[in-house]
PDB file of C-alpha atoms in Angstrom:
ATOM      1  CA  MET U   1     -14.173 -12.183   1.790  1.00  0.00           C
ATOM      2  CA  ILE U   2     -15.156  -9.953   4.811  1.00  0.00           C
ATOM      3  CA  LEU U   3     -15.982  -6.351   3.786  1.00  0.00           C
ATOM      4  CA  THR U   4     -16.131  -3.697   6.337  1.00  0.00           C
ATOM      5  CA  CYS U   5     -17.141  -0.138   5.425  1.00  0.00           C
ATOM      6  CA  ASN U   6     -16.464   2.944   8.182  1.00  0.00           C
ATOM      7  CA  PHE U   7     -18.266   6.098   7.461  1.00  0.00           C
ATOM      8  CA  ILE U   8     -15.429   8.564   9.373  1.00  0.00           C
ATOM      9  CA  ASN U   9     -16.768  12.366   9.976  1.00  0.00           C
ATOM     10  CA  THR U  10     -19.794  11.904   7.830  1.00  0.00           C
ATOM     11  CA  ASN U  11     -23.241   9.886   8.193  1.00  0.00           C
ATOM     12  CA  HIS U  12     -23.355   6.550   7.157  1.00  0.00           C
ATOM     13  CA  ILE U  13     -25.149   6.041   3.912  1.00  0.00           C
ATOM     14  CA  PRO U  14     -26.596   2.506   3.496  1.00  0.00           C
ATOM     15  CA  ALA U  15     -26.701   3.199  -0.451  1.00  0.00           C
ATOM     16  CA  ILE U  16     -23.090   4.078  -0.962  1.00  0.00           C
ATOM     17  CA  GLU U  17     -21.743   1.058   1.160  1.00  0.00           C
ATOM     18  CA  GLN U  18     -23.601  -1.460  -1.132  1.00  0.00           C
ATOM     19  CA  PHE U  19     -22.388   0.303  -3.928  1.00  0.00           C
ATOM     20  CA  MET U  20     -18.955   0.219  -2.755  1.00  0.00           C
ATOM     21  CA  GLN U  21     -19.071  -3.889  -1.480  1.00  0.00           C
ATOM     22  CA  SER U  22     -20.389  -4.465  -4.864  1.00  0.00           C
ATOM     23  CA  LEU U  23     -17.359  -2.482  -6.904  1.00  0.00           C
ATOM     24  CA  VAL U  24     -14.919  -4.259  -4.639  1.00  0.00           C
ATOM     25  CA  SER U  25     -16.530  -7.680  -5.032  1.00  0.00           C
ATOM     26  CA  LYS U  26     -16.877  -7.258  -9.172  1.00  0.00           C
ATOM     27  CA  THR U  27     -13.061  -5.716  -8.783  1.00  0.00           C
ATOM     28  CA  PHE U  28     -11.788  -8.555  -7.240  1.00  0.00           C
ATOM     29  CA  GLY U  29     -14.475 -11.477  -8.109  1.00  0.00           C
ATOM     30  CA  ASP U  30     -14.617 -14.501  -6.025  1.00  0.00           C
ATOM     31  CA  THR U  31     -11.139 -15.285  -4.857  1.00  0.00           C
ATOM     32  CA  ASN U  32     -10.441 -17.290  -1.830  1.00  0.00           C
ATOM     33  CA  GLU U  33      -7.108 -15.288  -1.498  1.00  0.00           C
ATOM     34  CA  ILE U  34      -8.821 -12.448  -0.015  1.00  0.00           C
ATOM     35  CA  GLY U  35      -9.644 -12.644   3.582  1.00  0.00           C
ATOM     36  CA  SER U  36     -10.629  -9.423   4.510  1.00  0.00           C
ATOM     37  CA  VAL U  37     -11.170  -5.847   2.909  1.00  0.00           C
ATOM     38  CA  VAL U  38     -11.672  -2.484   5.065  1.00  0.00           C
ATOM     39  CA  ILE U  39     -12.971   0.635   3.307  1.00  0.00           C
ATOM     40  CA  ASP U  40     -12.233   4.209   5.646  1.00  0.00           C
ATOM     41  CA  LEU U  41     -14.552   6.884   3.914  1.00  0.00           C
ATOM     42  CA  LYS U  42     -13.351  10.098   5.529  1.00  0.00           C
ATOM     43  CA  LEU U  43     -14.488  13.898   5.502  1.00  0.00           C
ATOM     44  CA  GLU U  44     -11.630  16.160   6.232  1.00  0.00           C
ATOM     45  CA  ASN U  45     -11.604  19.960   6.817  1.00  0.00           C
ATOM     46  CA  SER U  46      -9.775  20.467   3.320  1.00  0.00           C
ATOM     47  CA  LEU U  47     -11.555  22.672   0.566  1.00  0.00           C
ATOM     48  CA  GLN U  48      -9.794  21.446  -2.536  1.00  0.00           C
ATOM     49  CA  ALA U  49     -10.125  17.495  -1.587  1.00  0.00           C
ATOM     50  CA  PRO U  50     -12.049  16.943   1.502  1.00  0.00           C
ATOM     51  CA  TRP U  51     -12.872  13.344   0.941  1.00  0.00           C
ATOM     52  CA  ASN U  52     -10.131  10.360   1.983  1.00  0.00           C
ATOM     53  CA  CYS U  53     -10.421   6.961   0.985  1.00  0.00           C
ATOM     54  CA  VAL U  54      -8.468   4.524   2.268  1.00  0.00           C
ATOM     55  CA  ILE U  55      -8.835   0.609   1.492  1.00  0.00           C
ATOM     56  CA  ARG U  56      -6.841  -2.003   3.292  1.00  0.00           C
ATOM     57  CA  LEU U  57      -6.827  -5.643   1.650  1.00  0.00           C
ATOM     58  CA  ASN U  58      -5.557  -8.836   3.299  1.00  0.00           C
ATOM     59  CA  ASP U  59      -5.025 -11.915   1.436  1.00  0.00           C
ATOM     60  CA  THR U  60      -3.435 -15.212   2.496  1.00  0.00           C
ATOM     61  CA  ASP U  61       0.252 -13.895   2.115  1.00  0.00           C
ATOM     62  CA  ARG U  62       0.179 -10.029   2.490  1.00  0.00           C
ATOM     63  CA  ALA U  63      -1.555  -6.977   3.236  1.00  0.00           C
ATOM     64  CA  TYR U  64      -2.143  -4.236   0.618  1.00  0.00           C
ATOM     65  CA  LYS U  65      -3.126  -0.430   1.150  1.00  0.00           C
ATOM     66  CA  ALA U  66      -4.158   2.203  -0.849  1.00  0.00           C
ATOM     67  CA  GLU U  67      -5.142   5.573  -0.385  1.00  0.00           C
ATOM     68  CA  ALA U  68      -6.762   8.545  -2.391  1.00  0.00           C
ATOM     69  CA  TRP U  69      -8.055  12.390  -1.975  1.00  0.00           C
ATOM     70  CA  ALA U  70     -10.901  14.031  -3.888  1.00  0.00           C
ATOM     71  CA  ALA U  71     -13.389  16.619  -4.059  1.00  0.00           C
ATOM     72  CA  ASN U  72     -16.032  13.674  -4.160  1.00  0.00           C
ATOM     73  CA  HIS U  73     -16.464  10.764  -2.121  1.00  0.00           C
ATOM     74  CA  LEU U  74     -16.994   8.247  -4.994  1.00  0.00           C
ATOM     75  CA  THR U  75     -14.024   9.638  -6.786  1.00  0.00           C
ATOM     76  CA  ALA U  76     -11.746   9.027  -3.656  1.00  0.00           C
ATOM     77  CA  PHE U  77     -13.206   5.672  -3.436  1.00  0.00           C
ATOM     78  CA  SER U  78     -12.721   4.840  -7.379  1.00  0.00           C
ATOM     79  CA  GLN U  79      -8.889   6.062  -7.475  1.00  0.00           C
ATOM     80  CA  ALA U  80      -8.392   4.246  -4.298  1.00  0.00           C
ATOM     81  CA  LEU U  81      -9.986   0.866  -5.365  1.00  0.00           C
ATOM     82  CA  LYS U  82      -7.976   1.325  -8.822  1.00  0.00           C
ATOM     83  CA  ARG U  83      -4.663   1.651  -7.023  1.00  0.00           C
ATOM     84  CA  LEU U  84      -5.609  -1.270  -4.639  1.00  0.00           C
ATOM     85  CA  LYS U  85      -6.217  -3.500  -7.765  1.00  0.00           C
ATOM     86  CA  LYS U  86      -3.020  -2.243  -9.518  1.00  0.00           C
ATOM     87  CA  TYR U  87      -0.722  -2.891  -6.426  1.00  0.00           C
ATOM     88  CA  TRP U  88      -2.485  -6.337  -5.789  1.00  0.00           C
ATOM     89  CA  ASP U  89      -2.460  -7.491  -9.800  1.00  0.00           C
ATOM     90  CA  LYS U  90       1.455  -6.220  -9.813  1.00  0.00           C
ATOM     91  CA  GLN U  91       2.143  -8.458  -6.663  1.00  0.00           C
ATOM     92  CA  GLY U  92       0.337 -11.475  -8.088  1.00  0.00           C
ATOM     93  CA  GLU U  93       2.552 -11.285 -10.970  1.00  0.00           C
ATOM     94  CA  GLY U  94       5.819 -11.219  -8.889  1.00  0.00           C
ATOM     95  CA  LEU U  95       4.191 -14.674  -7.187  1.00  0.00           C
ATOM     96  CA  ARG U  96       3.792 -16.149 -10.552  1.00  0.00           C
ATOM     97  CA  ALA U  97       7.322 -15.430 -12.411  1.00  0.00           C
TER      98      ALA U  97
END
């Protein structure tokens, strides 16, 4: 699995990048189905939810995308990852049925 983290309108924070990479690896495990995961963490001009996280996953059959907005960068990432996992699991159930 190729994992890319992009920090947009904010400084690159290696510790956060490493945390996000480890959580993605833990969430999806060592599956050969996933080709790449791209995480875009953006700081926007919003008072209520300035952090936006978009995660795109490409597996052997499909592409998935999940997005979340939050007041905290880790919350935005966690919510987007949870949504992505839900979409990915749901599609897998459909393929196994």
